[in-house]
């Protein structure tokens, strides 16, 4: 029995060293940004159809999310966490339109390593339809999160 | 029908009888104890890292030579900060359950434990995020979450070893594997860390505990040890010389042949 205890003492000491080492902080490997995942569909056939070219940027934000990008499917873009609406200028096959999303924000804890993000509950997303390039929008999942999965279908 | 019943009863009595024939019973005296222990690693970690203070104590009462009823209580003060958030948690917890000693009474002698503990844990804590920030396409947004009180429920499996190193003074350790059952925080604001459990974003956590225990003997019992009756060699099956000399000795749980 003494031998068992001596052995266990060794495990105890080595276990404590492992325990201290395990306390070192890890790194964040998860996606931390919540994004709308929008899939493009042909309005006539109702089948998925990536646009030949896609440009996208926020209204009053010069930074381009997509710049005449080819065959983007799905388009992924983020909403303003400090506001209840975000507008985007979208150009599909050279024809521009404006999309405005209305939503509510709520905090979400991802992990100890990654911290927090904001999720959004999508209320509506509406095209301004200057040139009627976007015919309609269908909602698949109104929770905008850092997870994969389609949120809206854009028919054009 | 009556005959079938008589046969069944006869077979049952034969089975029970054979069980008594196969084993003889012996007893050894075992002292049952009330154990009062503290978890030692918490204060040691606090000495190295002032952001985590976890203290735990427990009382365990031996019910018999194999089982003890245990209740533990602890307190946690936790601070965490990194580049994108700060987090605070204060609270306490209780855990109640049983310890099961796998050692046979003659090996354990009321002093040694190799076994497992099963516990249900209940935690009450306050959680606060003084600041956090997120950065995306639109820039950086800073926010905070106020102090709120929550509950946490979990199960704990704790295999471990303990040994009496001095009279009525035990040291030991256990690996604690915990399964989260429920937190009242909801899915979006899982606690970064909460008392008794650890990382609240994980459904299973593990840890190590080191115990210093004071034992108070309170009762003596006689624990039954099952001894094998020496096996009788069937001489009629012997072949060869026919004069084979067989001595059978019996010790607890095993038979030694020479």
XYZ file of C-alpha atoms in Angstrom:
414
model
C 0.000 0.000 0.000
C 2.932 2.318 0.730
C 4.140 1.712 -2.822
C 0.746 2.726 -4.144
C 0.917 5.905 -2.127
C 4.489 6.713 -3.230
C 3.387 6.209 -6.820
C 0.378 8.386 -6.280
C 2.580 11.088 -4.766
C 4.614 11.121 -7.966
C 1.401 11.442 -9.987
C 0.286 14.190 -7.595
C 3.432 16.251 -8.200
C 3.463 15.676 -11.960
C -0.274 16.363 -12.052
C 0.255 19.664 -10.296
C 2.918 20.680 -12.834
C 0.533 19.753 -15.671
C -2.224 21.692 -13.939
C -0.097 24.831 -13.717
C 0.924 24.426 -17.370
C -2.711 23.959 -18.378
C -3.503 27.361 -16.902
C -1.598 29.104 -19.703
C -3.883 31.068 -21.964
C -4.971 29.563 -25.294
C -5.494 31.237 -28.661
C -8.704 32.056 -30.482
C -9.248 29.885 -33.565
C -12.963 30.528 -34.048
C -14.704 33.006 -36.329
C -15.536 36.016 -34.165
C -17.439 38.203 -36.642
C -21.166 37.796 -37.160
C -22.049 38.068 -40.845
C -25.042 37.859 -43.148
C -24.633 34.962 -45.556
C -26.585 35.856 -48.728
C -27.020 33.324 -51.538
C -27.912 34.545 -55.051
C -30.733 32.932 -57.002
C -32.069 33.352 -60.526
C -35.475 35.017 -60.264
C -36.899 33.044 -63.194
C -35.547 29.536 -62.585
C -35.369 29.908 -58.756
C -32.039 28.036 -58.889
C -28.778 29.198 -57.262
C -26.933 31.515 -59.658
C -23.742 33.320 -58.673
C -23.514 36.770 -60.358
C -20.852 37.174 -63.041
C -19.493 40.168 -61.113
C -20.339 41.489 -57.669
C -19.341 44.730 -55.955
C -20.430 45.560 -52.421
C -19.657 48.305 -49.938
C -21.337 49.980 -47.000
C -23.219 53.219 -47.594
C -20.888 56.072 -46.541
C -18.069 53.559 -46.165
C -15.531 53.561 -48.979
C -13.950 50.272 -48.053
C -15.049 47.622 -50.563
C -16.243 44.243 -49.344
C -16.305 42.869 -52.917
C -14.782 44.684 -55.890
C -16.084 43.303 -59.195
C -15.497 39.842 -57.761
C -16.319 36.920 -60.027
C -18.962 34.296 -59.232
C -19.330 35.107 -55.521
C -21.609 32.626 -53.799
C -22.561 33.332 -51.029
C -21.854 37.005 -50.311
C -20.782 37.539 -46.716
C -21.062 40.959 -45.061
C -21.333 42.386 -41.564
C -23.790 44.727 -39.883
C -23.105 47.804 -37.746
C -23.138 46.605 -34.107
C -23.568 50.168 -32.829
C -26.722 50.824 -34.873
C -30.095 49.244 -35.652
C -29.773 49.495 -39.423
C -27.015 49.168 -42.023
C -27.120 50.109 -45.707
C -25.036 48.665 -48.515
C -24.505 49.548 -52.146
C -24.632 46.332 -54.145
C -23.676 46.047 -57.829
C -24.715 42.830 -59.568
C -23.470 42.360 -63.136
C -22.833 46.105 -63.416
C -26.251 47.239 -62.133
C -26.303 48.908 -58.695
C -28.927 48.895 -55.972
C -29.061 49.757 -52.276
C -29.863 47.214 -49.569
C -30.881 48.295 -46.075
C -31.049 45.837 -43.185
C -33.080 46.559 -40.016
C -32.219 44.460 -36.968
C -31.606 44.291 -33.210
C -28.197 43.547 -31.624
C -27.470 41.285 -28.671
C -24.150 40.187 -27.158
C -22.976 36.609 -27.478
C -20.080 34.957 -25.660
C -18.011 32.815 -28.044
C -15.312 31.340 -25.813
C -12.808 32.314 -23.161
C -10.113 32.647 -25.813
C -12.181 34.652 -28.325
C -14.388 36.740 -26.044
C -17.655 38.304 -27.161
C -19.354 39.233 -30.394
C -22.706 40.774 -31.287
C -25.388 38.630 -32.850
C -28.245 40.297 -34.721
C -31.851 39.357 -35.106
C -32.820 40.439 -38.596
C -36.107 42.263 -38.861
C -36.209 43.122 -42.567
C -33.771 43.678 -45.384
C -35.026 45.808 -48.244
C -33.643 46.707 -51.671
C -34.096 50.300 -52.775
C -34.710 48.971 -56.325
C -33.332 51.868 -58.407
C -32.814 49.560 -61.347
C -34.811 46.571 -60.179
C -31.816 44.269 -60.284
C -32.930 42.653 -57.017
C -36.405 41.257 -57.555
C -37.030 39.862 -54.058
C -35.418 38.672 -50.840
C -36.331 35.562 -48.886
C -35.284 34.907 -45.259
C -33.782 31.528 -44.398
C -32.431 32.250 -40.911
C -33.003 35.608 -39.245
C -30.291 35.044 -36.609
C -27.075 36.656 -37.848
C -24.205 34.870 -36.124
C -20.610 33.766 -36.551
C -21.801 30.313 -37.645
C -22.052 29.039 -41.191
C -25.435 28.764 -42.873
C -27.534 30.798 -45.261
C -29.442 33.796 -43.849
C -31.127 35.255 -46.952
C -31.771 34.423 -50.593
C -31.389 37.277 -53.068
C -33.378 36.753 -56.271
C -32.144 38.824 -59.238
C -47.632 -26.796 -12.522
C -47.095 -27.747 -8.855
C -44.250 -30.052 -9.831
C -42.562 -27.290 -11.862
C -42.797 -24.953 -8.846
C -41.254 -27.586 -6.540
C -38.387 -28.135 -8.995
C -37.810 -24.376 -9.300
C -37.670 -23.924 -5.507
C -35.295 -26.891 -5.191
C -32.963 -25.445 -7.833
C -33.059 -22.048 -6.105
C -32.130 -23.607 -2.732
C -29.381 -25.632 -4.375
C -27.973 -22.464 -5.964
C -28.069 -20.507 -2.683
C -26.599 -23.426 -0.802
C -23.760 -23.824 -3.258
C -22.981 -20.118 -2.892
C -22.578 -20.590 0.857
C -20.464 -23.673 0.326
C -18.104 -21.944 -2.093
C -17.217 -19.099 0.254
C -16.512 -18.788 3.918
C -16.704 -15.400 5.556
C -14.118 -13.675 7.729
C -14.152 -10.219 9.244
C -11.634 -7.519 10.001
C -12.154 -4.474 12.222
C -12.479 -1.179 10.361
C -12.731 2.248 11.955
C -15.299 4.475 10.311
C -14.340 8.146 10.257
C -15.663 11.620 9.786
C -13.235 13.391 7.450
C -12.784 17.126 7.304
C -10.674 18.269 4.389
C -9.498 21.316 2.497
C -8.547 21.592 -1.145
C -4.928 22.752 -1.206
C -4.253 23.799 -4.807
C -6.659 26.779 -4.789
C -4.652 28.908 -2.321
C -1.407 27.809 -4.037
C -2.699 28.993 -7.423
C -3.831 32.254 -5.830
C -0.305 32.712 -4.469
C 0.999 32.486 -8.079
C -1.902 34.296 -9.776
C -3.878 36.832 -7.754
C -6.714 36.822 -10.310
C -8.127 33.430 -9.226
C -9.013 32.633 -5.633
C -10.741 29.290 -5.203
C -11.198 27.760 -1.769
C -12.965 24.498 -1.008
C -13.594 22.420 2.083
C -15.477 19.196 2.586
C -16.920 16.884 5.190
C -17.227 13.203 4.495
C -18.786 10.533 6.671
C -17.951 6.848 6.197
C -21.187 4.909 5.892
C -19.379 1.586 5.724
C -15.981 0.274 4.586
C -16.774 1.092 0.936
C -18.968 4.167 0.832
C -18.827 7.694 2.244
C -21.361 10.488 2.015
C -19.667 13.764 1.097
C -20.626 17.405 1.093
C -18.239 20.094 -0.151
C -18.533 23.860 -0.288
C -16.342 26.462 -1.898
C -15.909 30.056 -2.872
C -14.506 31.625 -6.032
C -13.275 35.104 -6.871
C -12.250 35.302 -10.506
C -10.902 38.078 -12.708
C -9.911 37.712 -16.328
C -8.826 40.189 -18.942
C -7.371 40.005 -22.411
C -7.100 42.343 -25.397
C -10.835 42.387 -26.213
C -12.675 41.913 -22.889
C -12.612 41.936 -19.098
C -14.592 39.545 -16.945
C -15.399 39.226 -13.213
C -17.092 36.375 -11.353
C -17.757 35.975 -7.612
C -19.726 33.218 -6.017
C -19.957 30.015 -4.068
C -20.965 26.415 -4.607
C -21.899 23.221 -2.839
C -21.368 19.671 -4.009
C -22.999 16.617 -2.485
C -22.580 12.955 -3.287
C -20.842 9.699 -2.495
C -17.313 8.325 -2.564
C -16.816 4.667 -3.486
C -13.629 2.903 -2.388
C -12.572 0.176 -4.826
C -10.004 -1.296 -2.415
C -10.942 -4.396 -0.467
C -11.358 -3.739 3.279
C -8.204 -5.684 4.197
C -6.189 -3.534 1.757
C -7.898 -0.245 2.597
C -7.748 -0.791 6.367
C -9.816 2.355 6.753
C -6.705 4.344 5.772
C -6.372 4.065 2.018
C -8.679 5.021 -0.784
C -8.508 4.276 -4.474
C -11.880 4.969 -5.894
C -14.278 7.433 -7.356
C -16.521 10.210 -6.120
C -19.857 11.102 -7.716
C -21.283 14.519 -6.926
C -24.014 16.933 -7.873
C -22.909 20.551 -7.814
C -24.929 23.726 -7.392
C -23.334 27.110 -7.945
C -24.585 30.631 -7.250
C -22.552 33.447 -8.712
C -22.496 37.016 -9.945
C -21.135 37.642 -13.413
C -20.000 40.953 -14.889
C -18.257 42.039 -18.070
C -16.990 45.577 -17.384
C -15.985 45.999 -21.036
C -15.717 44.159 -24.299
C -15.073 45.269 -27.836
C -15.668 43.844 -31.266
C -14.135 44.926 -34.550
C -15.700 44.321 -37.952
C -16.142 46.049 -41.335
C -17.838 49.049 -39.717
C -15.134 49.628 -37.098
C -14.778 48.905 -33.379
C -17.750 48.823 -31.003
C -17.252 48.852 -27.221
C -19.893 47.695 -24.762
C -20.327 46.143 -21.299
C -22.592 43.749 -19.397
C -23.779 44.724 -15.897
C -23.556 42.534 -12.763
C -26.204 39.859 -12.615
C -26.727 36.781 -10.441
C -27.023 33.331 -11.942
C -27.306 29.636 -11.023
C -25.217 26.775 -12.367
C -25.830 23.024 -12.040
C -23.313 20.322 -12.839
C -22.319 16.693 -12.197
C -18.845 15.665 -11.125
C -16.972 12.388 -11.442
C -13.819 12.361 -9.313
C -11.524 9.341 -9.482
C -8.686 9.686 -7.005
C -6.284 8.371 -4.397
C -5.997 9.147 -0.675
C -3.716 7.728 1.984
C -3.318 8.238 5.721
C 0.280 9.446 6.025
C 0.150 10.238 9.743
C -2.307 9.079 12.366
C -5.702 10.563 11.397
C -4.080 12.771 8.765
C -4.653 12.017 5.080
C -3.294 13.403 1.834
C -4.807 12.756 -1.553
C -5.690 13.945 -4.996
C -8.439 13.490 -7.524
C -9.125 14.245 -11.151
C -12.419 16.091 -11.432
C -14.433 15.623 -14.605
C -17.504 17.839 -14.667
C -20.537 17.831 -16.942
C -22.536 21.018 -17.200
C -26.262 20.484 -16.787
C -27.649 24.007 -16.775
C -26.810 27.672 -16.248
C -29.419 30.384 -15.894
C -27.267 32.667 -18.061
C -28.835 31.310 -21.248
C -26.922 30.271 -24.342
C -25.686 33.716 -25.388
C -24.039 34.833 -22.162
C -22.438 31.673 -20.856
C -20.120 32.485 -17.946
C -16.417 32.644 -18.770
C -15.733 30.802 -15.493
C -18.006 29.946 -12.590
C -17.580 28.519 -9.079
C -17.126 24.777 -8.758
C -17.245 24.157 -12.500
C -14.697 26.276 -14.376
C -15.011 27.352 -18.012
C -18.744 27.865 -18.552
C -18.466 27.862 -22.349
C -17.497 24.169 -22.305
C -19.984 21.372 -21.664
C -17.302 19.223 -20.000
C -14.394 20.490 -17.898
C -11.596 18.751 -16.033
C -9.405 19.727 -13.122
C -7.168 18.404 -10.401
C -7.752 18.697 -6.673
C -5.317 18.065 -3.846
C -6.704 17.337 -0.398
C -5.398 17.625 3.146
C -7.762 15.765 5.451
C -8.204 15.379 9.197
C -9.909 12.154 10.223
C -12.078 11.759 13.309
C -12.807 8.083 14.144
C -16.407 7.677 15.262
C -17.298 4.026 15.102
C -15.791 0.574 14.665
C -17.344 -2.044 12.478
C -16.416 -5.513 11.343
C -16.032 -5.649 7.598
C -16.708 -8.977 5.961
C -13.954 -10.423 3.809
C -14.943 -13.241 1.506
C -12.480 -16.121 1.565
C -12.353 -18.962 -0.902
C -12.672 -22.399 0.564
C -9.720 -24.559 -0.571
C -10.542 -26.347 -3.773
C -10.601 -30.094 -3.448
C -8.681 -31.939 -6.118
C -10.671 -34.660 -7.790
C -8.263 -37.637 -7.528
C -10.283 -39.720 -9.924
C -9.304 -37.382 -12.755
C -5.560 -37.784 -12.032
C -3.558 -39.588 -14.645
C 0.130 -40.465 -14.849
C 1.738 -41.559 -11.577
C -1.500 -41.338 -9.635
C 0.462 -40.187 -6.562
C 0.338 -36.432 -7.137
C 0.565 -34.530 -3.848
C -1.571 -31.410 -3.848
C -1.586 -28.844 -1.051
C -4.037 -26.042 -1.385
C -3.757 -22.873 0.603
C -6.278 -20.159 0.543
C -5.859 -16.446 0.982
C -8.314 -13.643 0.498
C -9.753 -13.910 -2.961
C -7.113 -16.252 -4.330
C -5.939 -19.808 -4.108
C -2.257 -20.689 -4.006
C -1.157 -24.089 -5.233
C 2.262 -25.546 -4.484
